[in-house]
PDB file of C-alpha atoms in Angstrom:
ATOM      1  CA  UNK T   7       0.033  -0.035   0.025  1.00 94.00           C
ATOM      2  CA  UNK T   8       1.400   3.377  -0.912  1.00 98.00           C
ATOM      3  CA  UNK T   9       1.299   6.512   1.211  1.00 98.00           C
ATOM      4  CA  UNK T  10      -1.282   8.017  -1.113  1.00 98.00           C
ATOM      5  CA  UNK T  11      -3.552   4.894  -0.777  1.00 98.00           C
ATOM      6  CA  UNK T  12      -3.167   5.123   2.899  1.00 97.00           C
ATOM      7  CA  UNK T  13      -4.029   8.832   2.972  1.00 98.00           C
ATOM      8  CA  UNK T  14      -7.073   8.256   0.706  1.00 98.00           C
ATOM      9  CA  UNK T  15      -8.318   5.427   3.012  1.00 98.00           C
ATOM     10  CA  UNK T  16      -7.900   7.634   6.130  1.00 98.00           C
ATOM     11  CA  UNK T  17      -9.642  10.527   4.415  1.00 98.00           C
ATOM     12  CA  UNK T  18     -12.645   8.328   3.873  1.00 98.00           C
ATOM     13  CA  UNK T  19     -12.955   7.067   7.499  1.00 98.00           C
ATOM     14  CA  UNK T  20     -16.268   8.079   9.292  1.00 98.00           C
ATOM     15  CA  UNK T  21     -15.784  10.437  12.267  1.00 98.00           C
ATOM     16  CA  UNK T  22     -15.864   7.796  14.994  1.00 98.00           C
ATOM     17  CA  UNK T  23     -13.235   5.636  13.182  1.00 98.00           C
ATOM     18  CA  UNK T  24     -11.099   8.551  12.395  1.00 98.00           C
ATOM     19  CA  UNK T  25     -11.121   9.394  16.152  1.00 98.00           C
ATOM     20  CA  UNK T  26     -10.000   5.858  16.965  1.00 98.00           C
ATOM     21  CA  UNK T  27      -7.424   5.984  14.375  1.00 98.00           C
ATOM     22  CA  UNK T  28      -6.058   9.353  15.720  1.00 98.00           C
ATOM     23  CA  UNK T  29      -5.822   8.019  19.304  1.00 98.00           C
ATOM     24  CA  UNK T  30      -4.031   4.850  17.940  1.00 98.00           C
ATOM     25  CA  UNK T  31      -1.588   6.890  15.847  1.00 98.00           C
ATOM     26  CA  UNK T  32      -0.782   9.147  18.773  1.00 98.00           C
ATOM     27  CA  UNK T  33       0.096   6.314  20.876  1.00 98.00           C
ATOM     28  CA  UNK T  34       2.088   4.565  18.125  1.00 98.00           C
ATOM     29  CA  UNK T  35       3.935   7.737  17.325  1.00 98.00           C
ATOM     30  CA  UNK T  36       4.880   8.306  21.014  1.00 98.00           C
ATOM     31  CA  UNK T  37       6.119   4.764  21.379  1.00 98.00           C
ATOM     32  CA  UNK T  38       8.372   5.170  18.250  1.00 98.00           C
ATOM     33  CA  UNK T  39       9.602   8.416  19.647  1.00 98.00           C
ATOM     34  CA  UNK T  40      10.411   6.755  23.022  1.00 98.00           C
ATOM     35  CA  UNK T  41      12.219   3.935  21.221  1.00 98.00           C
ATOM     36  CA  UNK T  42      14.323   6.388  19.234  1.00 97.00           C
ATOM     37  CA  UNK T  43      15.257   8.418  22.317  1.00 97.00           C
ATOM     38  CA  UNK T  44      16.137   5.113  24.181  1.00 98.00           C
ATOM     39  CA  UNK T  45      18.322   4.011  21.230  1.00 98.00           C
ATOM     40  CA  UNK T  46      20.077   7.419  20.983  1.00 98.00           C
ATOM     41  CA  UNK T  47      20.732   7.509  24.852  1.00 96.00           C
ATOM     42  CA  UNK T  48      22.106   3.948  24.731  1.00 97.00           C
ATOM     43  CA  UNK T  49      24.220   4.649  21.745  1.00 97.00           C
ATOM     44  CA  UNK T  50      25.688   7.845  23.417  1.00 97.00           C
ATOM     45  CA  UNK T  51      24.190  10.256  20.818  1.00 96.00           C
ATOM     46  CA  UNK T  52      22.779  12.342  23.774  1.00 97.00           C
ATOM     47  CA  UNK T  53      25.953  12.604  25.784  1.00 97.00           C
ATOM     48  CA  UNK T  54      27.122  15.836  24.454  1.00 97.00           C
ATOM     49  CA  UNK T  55      23.788  17.435  25.158  1.00 96.00           C
ATOM     50  CA  UNK T  56      23.563  16.067  28.583  1.00 96.00           C
ATOM     51  CA  UNK T  57      27.157  17.404  29.298  1.00 97.00           C
ATOM     52  CA  UNK T  58      26.430  20.653  28.011  1.00 97.00           C
ATOM     53  CA  UNK T  59      23.230  20.916  30.130  1.00 96.00           C
ATOM     54  CA  UNK T  60      25.267  19.807  33.277  1.00 96.00           C
ATOM     55  CA  UNK T  61      27.906  22.425  32.512  1.00 97.00           C
ATOM     56  CA  UNK T  62      25.190  25.203  32.184  1.00 97.00           C
ATOM     57  CA  UNK T  63      23.573  24.147  35.410  1.00 96.00           C
ATOM     58  CA  UNK T  64      26.921  24.108  37.345  1.00 97.00           C
ATOM     59  CA  UNK T  65      27.472  27.624  35.912  1.00 97.00           C
ATOM     60  CA  UNK T  66      24.154  28.720  37.322  1.00 96.00           C
ATOM     61  CA  UNK T  67      22.450  29.071  33.826  1.00 97.00           C
ATOM     62  CA  UNK T  68      19.413  27.008  34.866  1.00 95.00           C
ATOM     63  CA  UNK T  69      16.343  27.670  36.787  1.00 92.00           C
ATOM     64  CA  UNK T  70      14.265  25.465  39.169  1.00 88.00           C
ATOM     65  CA  UNK T  71      11.185  23.850  37.542  1.00 89.00           C
TER      66      UNK T  71
END
């Protein structure tokens, strides 16, 4: 199935089915994002960002949440 086919199918969904699809997709997309963050963290791709944030915090450049 092509992306265009998928778009056409989604566009034809009745409102209640579209709402179910939207909820499913939000959960699916969030899970994919979480997996990517976990992989990036495990592989060290976030280390430079974390080091920079820790340096900024130590230098007083952060604010309490």
